[in-house]
């Protein structure tokens, strides 16, 4: 089905489920479709259920690297816990450096872990923002999608981070081009801590 007809079919399926008042089981490999149609999602990995939850919780609070990577676009930073400051941990991310993440985890320094960070949680601009985590980089690629643009930014350390920016400013189709120097930042609460 074309994109518009597919969206209309999704709305019809939601309405049909509400009218019938019964449980539907819908199997799909289209993560966006699963998020749109579901009240609960089960994510399987090689026949093992990794997580069952509401779509918003699967997306925002994945329990494993697999779930974070499987559902939607996600930056995954792996490293070792290096410090704790109240409810915030610092992860020494491989080839990137220190990244702060808010978490209730009691992970001790030396613990291997990951941070899942969705591209829409990252502020990207020409100058530095006020987030807990700040990195400079150069736009290497972009994907213009009409309402949003996904920027792939290569940091000074060589790590590529995806950042999503809404194209809501009047008269602008894109904000940055490949080769542009940019600053990225995000608050510690934007990332999700995953203990490995």
Short mmCIF file of N, CA and C in Angstrom, two decimals:
data_model
loop_
_atom_site.label_atom_id
_atom_site.label_comp_id
_atom_site.label_asym_id
_atom_site.label_seq_id
_atom_site.Cartn_x
_atom_site.Cartn_y
_atom_site.Cartn_z
N UNK A 1 0.84 -1.19 0.00
CA UNK A 1 0.00 0.00 0.00
C UNK A 1 0.87 1.24 0.00
N UNK A 2 0.39 2.30 -0.66
CA UNK A 2 1.14 3.55 -0.59
C UNK A 2 0.99 4.14 0.80
N UNK A 3 1.84 5.10 1.15
CA UNK A 3 1.92 5.61 2.52
C UNK A 3 0.60 6.17 3.03
N UNK A 4 -0.11 6.93 2.20
CA UNK A 4 -1.38 7.55 2.63
C UNK A 4 -2.45 6.49 2.88
N UNK A 5 -2.56 5.52 1.97
CA UNK A 5 -3.54 4.44 2.12
C UNK A 5 -3.20 3.56 3.33
N UNK A 6 -1.91 3.35 3.54
CA UNK A 6 -1.47 2.55 4.69
C UNK A 6 -1.87 3.23 6.00
N UNK A 7 -1.72 4.55 6.08
CA UNK A 7 -2.11 5.30 7.28
C UNK A 7 -3.63 5.21 7.49
N UNK A 8 -4.40 5.33 6.42
CA UNK A 8 -5.86 5.20 6.52
C UNK A 8 -6.25 3.80 7.00
N UNK A 9 -5.54 2.77 6.50
CA UNK A 9 -5.82 1.40 6.93
C UNK A 9 -5.51 1.23 8.42
N UNK A 10 -4.45 1.85 8.90
CA UNK A 10 -4.12 1.76 10.32
C UNK A 10 -5.23 2.35 11.18
N UNK A 11 -5.76 3.50 10.77
CA UNK A 11 -6.86 4.14 11.51
C UNK A 11 -8.09 3.24 11.48
N UNK A 12 -8.37 2.62 10.32
CA UNK A 12 -9.51 1.69 10.23
C UNK A 12 -9.34 0.50 11.15
N UNK A 13 -8.13 -0.06 11.22
CA UNK A 13 -7.87 -1.19 12.11
C UNK A 13 -8.07 -0.80 13.58
N UNK A 14 -7.61 0.38 13.95
CA UNK A 14 -7.79 0.86 15.33
C UNK A 14 -9.28 1.00 15.64
N UNK A 15 -10.02 1.60 14.73
CA UNK A 15 -11.47 1.77 14.94
C UNK A 15 -12.19 0.43 14.97
N UNK A 16 -11.81 -0.51 14.11
CA UNK A 16 -12.41 -1.84 14.09
C UNK A 16 -12.16 -2.57 15.41
N UNK A 17 -10.95 -2.45 15.93
CA UNK A 17 -10.62 -3.09 17.21
C UNK A 17 -11.46 -2.52 18.33
N UNK A 18 -11.64 -1.18 18.34
CA UNK A 18 -12.46 -0.53 19.36
C UNK A 18 -13.91 -0.99 19.27
N UNK A 19 -14.46 -1.06 18.04
CA UNK A 19 -15.85 -1.47 17.84
C UNK A 19 -16.06 -2.93 18.24
N UNK A 20 -15.14 -3.80 17.85
CA UNK A 20 -15.29 -5.22 18.13
C UNK A 20 -15.01 -5.53 19.60
N UNK A 21 -14.17 -4.73 20.23
CA UNK A 21 -13.86 -4.93 21.64
C UNK A 21 -13.10 -6.22 21.92
N UNK A 22 -12.33 -6.68 20.95
CA UNK A 22 -11.56 -7.91 21.14
C UNK A 22 -10.08 -7.61 20.93
N UNK A 23 -9.25 -8.53 21.36
CA UNK A 23 -7.81 -8.39 21.20
C UNK A 23 -7.41 -8.77 19.79
N UNK A 24 -6.59 -7.94 19.17
CA UNK A 24 -6.01 -8.24 17.87
C UNK A 24 -4.55 -8.58 18.10
N UNK A 25 -4.05 -9.56 17.37
CA UNK A 25 -2.62 -9.82 17.33
C UNK A 25 -2.16 -9.42 15.94
N UNK A 26 -1.25 -8.48 15.89
CA UNK A 26 -0.77 -7.93 14.62
C UNK A 26 0.73 -8.14 14.57
N UNK A 27 1.20 -8.89 13.60
CA UNK A 27 2.63 -9.17 13.47
C UNK A 27 3.19 -8.29 12.37
N UNK A 28 4.24 -7.53 12.69
CA UNK A 28 4.84 -6.64 11.71
C UNK A 28 6.32 -6.44 12.02
N UNK A 29 7.06 -6.12 10.98
CA UNK A 29 8.47 -5.74 11.16
C UNK A 29 8.63 -4.23 11.00
N UNK A 30 7.51 -3.53 10.78
CA UNK A 30 7.52 -2.08 10.65
C UNK A 30 7.31 -1.48 12.04
N UNK A 31 8.38 -0.98 12.65
CA UNK A 31 8.32 -0.50 14.02
C UNK A 31 7.38 0.69 14.18
N UNK A 32 7.34 1.59 13.21
CA UNK A 32 6.46 2.74 13.28
C UNK A 32 5.00 2.29 13.29
N UNK A 33 4.70 1.32 12.47
CA UNK A 33 3.34 0.76 12.41
C UNK A 33 2.98 0.09 13.73
N UNK A 34 3.91 -0.64 14.32
CA UNK A 34 3.66 -1.28 15.61
C UNK A 34 3.38 -0.24 16.69
N UNK A 35 4.14 0.84 16.72
CA UNK A 35 3.91 1.90 17.71
C UNK A 35 2.55 2.54 17.52
N UNK A 36 2.14 2.75 16.26
CA UNK A 36 0.88 3.43 15.95
C UNK A 36 -0.34 2.57 16.28
N UNK A 37 -0.26 1.27 16.06
CA UNK A 37 -1.43 0.40 16.18
C UNK A 37 -1.61 -0.24 17.55
N UNK A 38 -0.60 -0.24 18.37
CA UNK A 38 -0.61 -1.10 19.56
C UNK A 38 -0.97 -0.40 20.86
N UNK A 39 -1.57 -1.18 21.73
CA UNK A 39 -1.74 -0.79 23.13
C UNK A 39 -0.59 -1.40 23.94
N UNK A 40 -0.14 -2.58 23.48
CA UNK A 40 1.00 -3.27 24.08
C UNK A 40 1.80 -3.90 22.95
N UNK A 41 3.11 -3.89 23.13
CA UNK A 41 4.01 -4.45 22.12
C UNK A 41 4.90 -5.49 22.79
N UNK A 42 5.11 -6.58 22.09
CA UNK A 42 6.08 -7.58 22.51
C UNK A 42 7.21 -7.59 21.50
N UNK A 43 8.43 -7.36 21.96
CA UNK A 43 9.59 -7.36 21.07
C UNK A 43 10.33 -8.68 21.29
N UNK A 44 10.50 -9.42 20.19
CA UNK A 44 11.17 -10.72 20.27
C UNK A 44 12.53 -10.64 19.60
N UNK A 45 13.47 -11.41 20.14
CA UNK A 45 14.82 -11.51 19.60
C UNK A 45 15.18 -12.98 19.56
N UNK A 46 15.28 -13.57 18.37
CA UNK A 46 15.58 -14.99 18.20
C UNK A 46 14.63 -15.86 19.02
N UNK A 47 13.33 -15.54 18.97
CA UNK A 47 12.33 -16.36 19.65
C UNK A 47 12.17 -16.09 21.13
N UNK A 48 12.94 -15.17 21.69
CA UNK A 48 12.86 -14.82 23.11
C UNK A 48 12.21 -13.45 23.23
N UNK A 49 11.21 -13.34 24.11
CA UNK A 49 10.57 -12.05 24.34
C UNK A 49 11.50 -11.19 25.19
N UNK A 50 11.93 -10.06 24.62
CA UNK A 50 12.86 -9.16 25.32
C UNK A 50 12.11 -8.16 26.20
N UNK A 51 10.92 -7.70 25.72
CA UNK A 51 10.17 -6.72 26.48
C UNK A 51 8.73 -6.70 25.98
N UNK A 52 7.79 -6.60 26.93
CA UNK A 52 6.37 -6.41 26.62
C UNK A 52 5.93 -5.19 27.42
N UNK A 53 5.38 -4.19 26.72
CA UNK A 53 5.00 -2.96 27.41
C UNK A 53 4.17 -2.08 26.49
N UNK A 54 3.74 -0.93 27.01
CA UNK A 54 3.05 0.07 26.21
C UNK A 54 4.03 0.62 25.17
N UNK A 55 3.53 1.04 24.00
CA UNK A 55 4.44 1.57 22.98
C UNK A 55 5.34 2.71 23.47
N UNK A 56 4.78 3.64 24.26
CA UNK A 56 5.59 4.78 24.72
C UNK A 56 6.71 4.32 25.65
N UNK A 57 6.46 3.29 26.44
CA UNK A 57 7.50 2.79 27.36
C UNK A 57 8.54 1.98 26.61
N UNK A 58 8.13 1.20 25.63
CA UNK A 58 9.09 0.46 24.81
C UNK A 58 10.03 1.46 24.11
N UNK A 59 9.45 2.54 23.61
CA UNK A 59 10.23 3.53 22.87
C UNK A 59 11.14 4.33 23.79
N UNK A 60 10.61 4.81 24.90
CA UNK A 60 11.36 5.72 25.77
C UNK A 60 12.24 5.00 26.79
N UNK A 61 11.79 3.80 27.25
CA UNK A 61 12.52 3.09 28.30
C UNK A 61 12.80 1.64 27.90
N UNK A 62 13.57 1.43 26.85
CA UNK A 62 13.89 0.05 26.44
C UNK A 62 14.70 -0.66 27.52
N UNK A 63 14.44 -1.95 27.71
CA UNK A 63 15.15 -2.72 28.75
C UNK A 63 16.48 -3.29 28.27
N UNK A 64 16.70 -3.28 26.97
CA UNK A 64 17.95 -3.84 26.45
C UNK A 64 18.42 -3.04 25.24
N UNK A 65 19.68 -3.24 24.88
CA UNK A 65 20.23 -2.60 23.70
C UNK A 65 19.46 -3.04 22.45
N UNK A 66 19.07 -4.32 22.41
CA UNK A 66 18.35 -4.83 21.25
C UNK A 66 17.04 -4.08 21.06
N UNK A 67 16.25 -3.93 22.12
CA UNK A 67 14.96 -3.23 22.03
C UNK A 67 15.18 -1.77 21.63
N UNK A 68 16.16 -1.12 22.24
CA UNK A 68 16.45 0.29 21.92
C UNK A 68 16.78 0.44 20.45
N UNK A 69 17.58 -0.45 19.92
CA UNK A 69 18.03 -0.38 18.54
C UNK A 69 16.94 -0.82 17.56
N UNK A 70 16.08 -1.74 17.98
CA UNK A 70 15.05 -2.30 17.11
C UNK A 70 13.87 -1.35 16.91
N UNK A 71 13.49 -0.63 17.96
CA UNK A 71 12.33 0.26 17.89
C UNK A 71 12.77 1.68 17.60
N UNK A 72 12.55 2.15 16.40
CA UNK A 72 12.86 3.52 16.04
C UNK A 72 14.35 3.79 15.92
N UNK A 73 14.67 5.01 15.55
CA UNK A 73 16.06 5.44 15.45
C UNK A 73 16.60 5.69 16.86
N UNK A 74 17.84 5.30 17.11
CA UNK A 74 18.40 5.45 18.44
C UNK A 74 19.93 5.52 18.37
N UNK A 75 20.48 6.48 19.12
CA UNK A 75 21.92 6.52 19.33
C UNK A 75 22.20 5.64 20.53
N UNK A 76 23.12 4.70 20.40
CA UNK A 76 23.50 3.82 21.51
C UNK A 76 24.97 4.06 21.84
N UNK A 77 25.21 4.51 23.06
CA UNK A 77 26.56 4.78 23.52
C UNK A 77 26.93 3.73 24.56
N UNK A 78 28.02 3.01 24.33
CA UNK A 78 28.48 1.99 25.28
C UNK A 78 29.72 2.49 25.99
N UNK A 79 29.84 2.10 27.25
CA UNK A 79 31.01 2.50 28.01
C UNK A 79 30.99 1.91 29.40
N UNK A 80 31.75 2.54 30.28
CA UNK A 80 31.90 2.09 31.66
C UNK A 80 31.50 3.21 32.60
N UNK A 81 30.71 2.86 33.61
CA UNK A 81 30.32 3.85 34.62
C UNK A 81 31.59 4.35 35.29
N UNK A 82 31.76 5.68 35.30
CA UNK A 82 32.98 6.24 35.88
C UNK A 82 32.70 7.06 37.14
N UNK A 83 31.47 7.56 37.30
CA UNK A 83 31.18 8.39 38.47
C UNK A 83 29.68 8.44 38.73
N UNK A 84 29.33 8.80 39.96
CA UNK A 84 27.93 8.99 40.36
C UNK A 84 27.83 10.32 41.08
N UNK A 85 26.77 11.08 40.76
CA UNK A 85 26.50 12.33 41.44
C UNK A 85 25.00 12.36 41.70
N UNK A 86 24.58 11.86 42.86
CA UNK A 86 23.16 11.76 43.19
C UNK A 86 22.49 10.79 42.25
N UNK A 87 21.47 11.26 41.51
CA UNK A 87 20.74 10.42 40.57
C UNK A 87 21.29 10.47 39.16
N UNK A 88 22.53 10.92 39.01
CA UNK A 88 23.15 11.01 37.69
C UNK A 88 24.44 10.21 37.65
N UNK A 89 24.57 9.37 36.63
CA UNK A 89 25.80 8.61 36.41
C UNK A 89 26.56 9.22 35.24
N UNK A 90 27.86 9.10 35.30
CA UNK A 90 28.70 9.47 34.15
C UNK A 90 29.23 8.19 33.56
N UNK A 91 29.02 8.05 32.27
CA UNK A 91 29.50 6.87 31.54
C UNK A 91 30.67 7.32 30.67
N UNK A 92 31.82 6.67 30.84
CA UNK A 92 32.96 6.94 29.97
C UNK A 92 32.69 6.17 28.68
N UNK A 93 32.16 6.87 27.68
CA UNK A 93 31.74 6.24 26.44
C UNK A 93 32.94 6.01 25.53
N UNK A 94 33.02 4.79 25.02
CA UNK A 94 34.11 4.40 24.14
C UNK A 94 34.24 5.39 22.98
N UNK A 95 35.41 5.95 22.79
CA UNK A 95 35.78 6.86 21.69
C UNK A 95 35.03 8.18 21.69
N UNK A 96 34.25 8.49 22.74
CA UNK A 96 33.53 9.75 22.77
C UNK A 96 33.89 10.58 23.99
N UNK A 97 33.94 9.92 25.16
CA UNK A 97 34.24 10.62 26.40
C UNK A 97 33.08 10.53 27.38
N UNK A 98 33.07 11.40 28.39
CA UNK A 98 32.05 11.31 29.44
C UNK A 98 30.67 11.77 28.96
N UNK A 99 29.66 10.95 29.26
CA UNK A 99 28.27 11.27 28.96
C UNK A 99 27.48 11.06 30.24
N UNK A 100 26.71 12.09 30.63
CA UNK A 100 25.93 12.02 31.87
C UNK A 100 24.51 11.56 31.56
N UNK A 101 23.97 10.70 32.46
CA UNK A 101 22.62 10.17 32.29
C UNK A 101 21.93 10.09 33.64
N UNK A 102 20.69 10.55 33.70
CA UNK A 102 19.90 10.45 34.92
C UNK A 102 19.35 9.03 35.01
N UNK A 103 19.48 8.40 36.18
CA UNK A 103 19.00 7.03 36.35
C UNK A 103 18.85 6.70 37.83
N UNK A 104 17.96 5.77 38.11
CA UNK A 104 17.78 5.27 39.48
C UNK A 104 18.66 4.03 39.70
N UNK A 105 19.39 3.61 38.69
CA UNK A 105 20.24 2.43 38.80
C UNK A 105 21.32 2.62 39.85
N UNK A 106 21.64 1.53 40.53
CA UNK A 106 22.70 1.56 41.54
C UNK A 106 24.01 1.02 40.97
N UNK A 107 24.17 1.09 39.66
CA UNK A 107 25.38 0.58 39.01
C UNK A 107 26.62 1.23 39.60
N UNK A 108 27.58 0.41 39.92
CA UNK A 108 28.83 0.88 40.53
C UNK A 108 29.84 1.27 39.46
N UNK A 109 30.78 2.16 39.81
CA UNK A 109 31.85 2.47 38.87
C UNK A 109 32.53 1.19 38.38
N UNK A 110 32.83 1.16 37.10
CA UNK A 110 33.43 -0.02 36.49
C UNK A 110 32.42 -0.90 35.77
N UNK A 111 31.12 -0.68 36.00
CA UNK A 111 30.07 -1.46 35.36
C UNK A 111 29.94 -1.08 33.89
N UNK A 112 29.89 -2.06 33.01
CA UNK A 112 29.64 -1.80 31.59
C UNK A 112 28.16 -1.52 31.40
N UNK A 113 27.85 -0.52 30.58
CA UNK A 113 26.47 -0.12 30.37
C UNK A 113 26.35 0.62 29.05
N UNK A 114 25.11 0.96 28.72
CA UNK A 114 24.83 1.74 27.51
C UNK A 114 23.85 2.85 27.84
N UNK A 115 23.84 3.84 26.99
CA UNK A 115 22.85 4.91 27.06
C UNK A 115 22.13 4.91 25.71
N UNK A 116 20.79 4.83 25.77
CA UNK A 116 19.96 4.94 24.57
C UNK A 116 19.48 6.38 24.50
N UNK A 117 19.73 7.03 23.39
CA UNK A 117 19.36 8.44 23.22
C UNK A 117 18.69 8.62 21.87
N UNK A 118 17.42 9.01 21.88
CA UNK A 118 16.67 9.20 20.65
C UNK A 118 17.10 10.51 19.97
N UNK A 119 17.18 10.53 18.64
CA UNK A 119 17.64 11.73 17.92
C UNK A 119 16.84 12.99 18.23
N UNK A 120 15.55 12.86 18.51
CA UNK A 120 14.74 14.05 18.79
C UNK A 120 15.04 14.67 20.15
N UNK A 121 15.79 13.97 21.00
CA UNK A 121 16.16 14.49 22.31
C UNK A 121 17.39 15.40 22.25
N UNK A 122 18.06 15.43 21.10
CA UNK A 122 19.29 16.18 20.95
C UNK A 122 19.00 17.55 20.36
N UNK A 123 19.53 18.58 21.00
CA UNK A 123 19.46 19.93 20.44
C UNK A 123 20.69 20.10 19.55
N UNK A 124 20.46 20.58 18.35
CA UNK A 124 21.57 20.80 17.42
C UNK A 124 21.51 22.25 16.96
N UNK A 125 22.64 22.92 16.98
CA UNK A 125 22.67 24.32 16.59
C UNK A 125 24.06 24.75 16.19
N UNK A 126 24.17 26.00 15.78
CA UNK A 126 25.46 26.55 15.39
C UNK A 126 26.32 26.89 16.59
N UNK A 127 25.67 27.10 17.76
CA UNK A 127 26.43 27.43 18.97
C UNK A 127 26.06 26.47 20.09
N UNK A 128 26.83 26.53 21.16
CA UNK A 128 26.65 25.60 22.28
C UNK A 128 25.37 25.89 23.05
N UNK A 129 24.69 24.84 23.46
CA UNK A 129 23.51 24.96 24.30
C UNK A 129 23.88 24.76 25.76
N UNK A 130 22.85 24.58 26.57
CA UNK A 130 23.07 24.49 28.01
C UNK A 130 22.88 23.08 28.55
N UNK A 131 22.87 22.06 27.71
CA UNK A 131 22.64 20.70 28.17
C UNK A 131 23.79 20.16 28.99
N UNK A 132 23.52 19.07 29.71
CA UNK A 132 24.55 18.41 30.53
C UNK A 132 25.64 17.78 29.67
N UNK A 133 25.28 17.41 28.46
CA UNK A 133 26.22 16.76 27.54
C UNK A 133 26.36 17.64 26.31
N UNK A 134 27.60 18.02 25.97
CA UNK A 134 27.86 18.91 24.84
C UNK A 134 28.98 18.34 23.98
N UNK A 135 28.73 18.30 22.68
CA UNK A 135 29.74 17.81 21.74
C UNK A 135 29.71 18.63 20.47
N UNK A 136 30.90 18.85 19.91
CA UNK A 136 31.04 19.53 18.63
C UNK A 136 31.17 18.46 17.55
N UNK A 137 30.77 18.82 16.35
CA UNK A 137 30.93 17.90 15.24
C UNK A 137 30.68 18.58 13.91
N UNK A 138 30.73 17.78 12.87
CA UNK A 138 30.51 18.26 11.51
C UNK A 138 29.41 17.41 10.88
N UNK A 139 28.45 18.06 10.24
CA UNK A 139 27.37 17.34 9.56
C UNK A 139 27.99 16.52 8.44
N UNK A 140 27.80 15.20 8.49
CA UNK A 140 28.34 14.34 7.44
C UNK A 140 27.26 13.99 6.41
N UNK A 141 26.03 13.80 6.87
CA UNK A 141 24.92 13.46 5.99
C UNK A 141 23.65 14.03 6.58
N UNK A 142 22.62 14.11 5.74
CA UNK A 142 21.31 14.49 6.26
C UNK A 142 20.24 13.78 5.46
N UNK A 143 19.11 13.60 6.10
CA UNK A 143 17.95 12.97 5.47
C UNK A 143 16.77 13.91 5.67
N UNK A 144 16.40 14.64 4.61
CA UNK A 144 15.29 15.58 4.67
C UNK A 144 13.99 14.80 4.50
N UNK A 145 13.06 14.92 5.47
CA UNK A 145 11.83 14.15 5.44
C UNK A 145 10.58 15.03 5.41
N UNK A 146 10.73 16.29 5.05
CA UNK A 146 9.59 17.20 4.99
C UNK A 146 9.42 17.95 6.30
N UNK A 147 8.77 17.31 7.26
CA UNK A 147 8.53 17.96 8.55
C UNK A 147 9.75 17.97 9.45
N UNK A 148 10.66 17.04 9.24
CA UNK A 148 11.89 16.95 10.04
C UNK A 148 13.07 16.63 9.13
N UNK A 149 14.26 16.92 9.65
CA UNK A 149 15.50 16.50 8.99
C UNK A 149 16.33 15.75 10.01
N UNK A 150 16.85 14.59 9.61
CA UNK A 150 17.75 13.81 10.46
C UNK A 150 19.17 14.13 10.01
N UNK A 151 19.97 14.63 10.95
CA UNK A 151 21.36 14.97 10.68
C UNK A 151 22.27 13.92 11.28
N UNK A 152 23.23 13.45 10.50
CA UNK A 152 24.28 12.57 11.00
C UNK A 152 25.50 13.46 11.21
N UNK A 153 25.92 13.55 12.47
CA UNK A 153 27.00 14.45 12.84
C UNK A 153 28.19 13.63 13.33
N UNK A 154 29.34 13.86 12.72
CA UNK A 154 30.56 13.17 13.13
C UNK A 154 31.27 14.06 14.14
N UNK A 155 31.46 13.55 15.36
CA UNK A 155 32.09 14.32 16.42
C UNK A 155 33.58 14.43 16.18
N UNK A 156 34.21 15.30 16.96
CA UNK A 156 35.67 15.46 16.86
C UNK A 156 36.40 14.16 17.16
N UNK A 157 35.77 13.27 17.97
CA UNK A 157 36.38 11.99 18.31
C UNK A 157 36.09 10.92 17.26
N UNK A 158 35.29 11.26 16.23
CA UNK A 158 35.01 10.31 15.16
C UNK A 158 33.74 9.49 15.35
N UNK A 159 32.96 9.76 16.39
CA UNK A 159 31.71 9.05 16.64
C UNK A 159 30.58 9.76 15.90
N UNK A 160 29.73 9.00 15.21
CA UNK A 160 28.59 9.58 14.51
C UNK A 160 27.36 9.56 15.40
N UNK A 161 26.71 10.71 15.53
CA UNK A 161 25.50 10.86 16.33
C UNK A 161 24.40 11.38 15.42
N UNK A 162 23.20 10.77 15.52
CA UNK A 162 22.05 11.24 14.75
C UNK A 162 21.23 12.20 15.60
N UNK A 163 20.90 13.35 15.02
CA UNK A 163 20.07 14.36 15.68
C UNK A 163 18.93 14.73 14.74
N UNK A 164 17.74 14.88 15.29
CA UNK A 164 16.57 15.20 14.49
C UNK A 164 16.15 16.63 14.79
N UNK A 165 15.86 17.39 13.76
CA UNK A 165 15.46 18.78 13.92
C UNK A 165 14.19 19.02 13.12
N UNK A 166 13.17 19.57 13.79
CA UNK A 166 11.92 19.91 13.11
C UNK A 166 12.15 21.06 12.14
N UNK A 167 11.55 20.97 10.98
CA UNK A 167 11.68 22.01 9.96
C UNK A 167 10.52 23.00 10.09
N UNK A 168 10.33 23.53 11.27
CA UNK A 168 9.15 24.35 11.54
C UNK A 168 9.35 25.85 11.34
N UNK A 169 10.57 26.28 11.13
CA UNK A 169 10.79 27.71 10.92
C UNK A 169 10.34 28.10 9.52
N UNK A 170 9.51 29.11 9.42
CA UNK A 170 8.94 29.54 8.15
C UNK A 170 10.04 29.86 7.14
N UNK A 171 9.84 29.33 5.93
CA UNK A 171 10.75 29.64 4.83
C UNK A 171 12.03 28.84 4.80
N UNK A 172 12.24 27.93 5.76
CA UNK A 172 13.47 27.14 5.77
C UNK A 172 13.14 25.69 5.45
N UNK A 173 13.86 25.12 4.53
CA UNK A 173 13.70 23.71 4.24
C UNK A 173 14.69 22.89 5.06
N UNK A 174 15.90 23.43 5.24
CA UNK A 174 16.94 22.75 6.02
C UNK A 174 17.71 23.80 6.79
N UNK A 175 18.31 23.39 7.88
CA UNK A 175 19.08 24.32 8.70
C UNK A 175 20.59 24.19 8.46
N UNK A 176 21.04 22.97 8.19
CA UNK A 176 22.48 22.73 8.02
C UNK A 176 22.72 21.89 6.77
N UNK A 177 23.93 21.98 6.26
CA UNK A 177 24.35 21.22 5.08
C UNK A 177 25.55 20.37 5.45
N UNK A 178 25.83 19.30 4.70
CA UNK A 178 27.05 18.53 4.95
C UNK A 178 28.27 19.44 4.95
N UNK A 179 29.14 19.23 5.92
CA UNK A 179 30.34 20.04 6.08
C UNK A 179 30.20 21.15 7.10
N UNK A 180 28.95 21.47 7.49
CA UNK A 180 28.73 22.53 8.49
C UNK A 180 29.18 22.06 9.88
N UNK A 181 29.85 22.96 10.60
CA UNK A 181 30.22 22.69 12.00
C UNK A 181 29.00 22.98 12.87
N UNK A 182 28.69 22.07 13.79
CA UNK A 182 27.54 22.24 14.68
C UNK A 182 27.91 21.85 16.11
N UNK A 183 27.05 22.27 17.02
CA UNK A 183 27.15 21.88 18.42
C UNK A 183 25.91 21.05 18.74
N UNK A 184 26.07 20.01 19.52
CA UNK A 184 24.94 19.20 19.98
C UNK A 184 24.95 19.20 21.50
N UNK A 185 23.75 19.20 22.08
CA UNK A 185 23.68 19.05 23.53
C UNK A 185 22.36 18.42 23.90
N UNK A 186 22.35 17.81 25.09
CA UNK A 186 21.13 17.21 25.63
C UNK A 186 21.26 17.09 27.14
N UNK A 187 20.11 17.15 27.85
CA UNK A 187 20.16 17.00 29.31
C UNK A 187 20.39 15.55 29.71
N UNK A 188 20.87 15.35 30.91
CA UNK A 188 21.12 13.99 31.41
C UNK A 188 19.84 13.16 31.40
N UNK A 189 18.69 13.80 31.62
CA UNK A 189 17.41 13.08 31.67
C UNK A 189 16.94 12.62 30.30
N UNK A 190 17.55 13.08 29.22
CA UNK A 190 17.12 12.71 27.88
C UNK A 190 17.50 11.29 27.52
N UNK A 191 18.62 10.81 28.05
CA UNK A 191 19.08 9.46 27.74
C UNK A 191 18.46 8.44 28.67
N UNK A 192 18.52 7.17 28.26
CA UNK A 192 18.02 6.07 29.09
C UNK A 192 19.16 5.10 29.36
N UNK A 193 19.44 4.85 30.64
CA UNK A 193 20.54 3.99 31.07
C UNK A 193 20.14 2.52 30.95
N UNK A 194 21.00 1.72 30.31
CA UNK A 194 20.77 0.28 30.17
C UNK A 194 22.00 -0.45 30.68
N UNK A 195 21.81 -1.19 31.78
CA UNK A 195 22.92 -1.97 32.32
C UNK A 195 23.10 -3.23 31.49
N UNK A 196 24.34 -3.54 31.14
CA UNK A 196 24.60 -4.71 30.28
C UNK A 196 24.84 -5.96 31.10
#
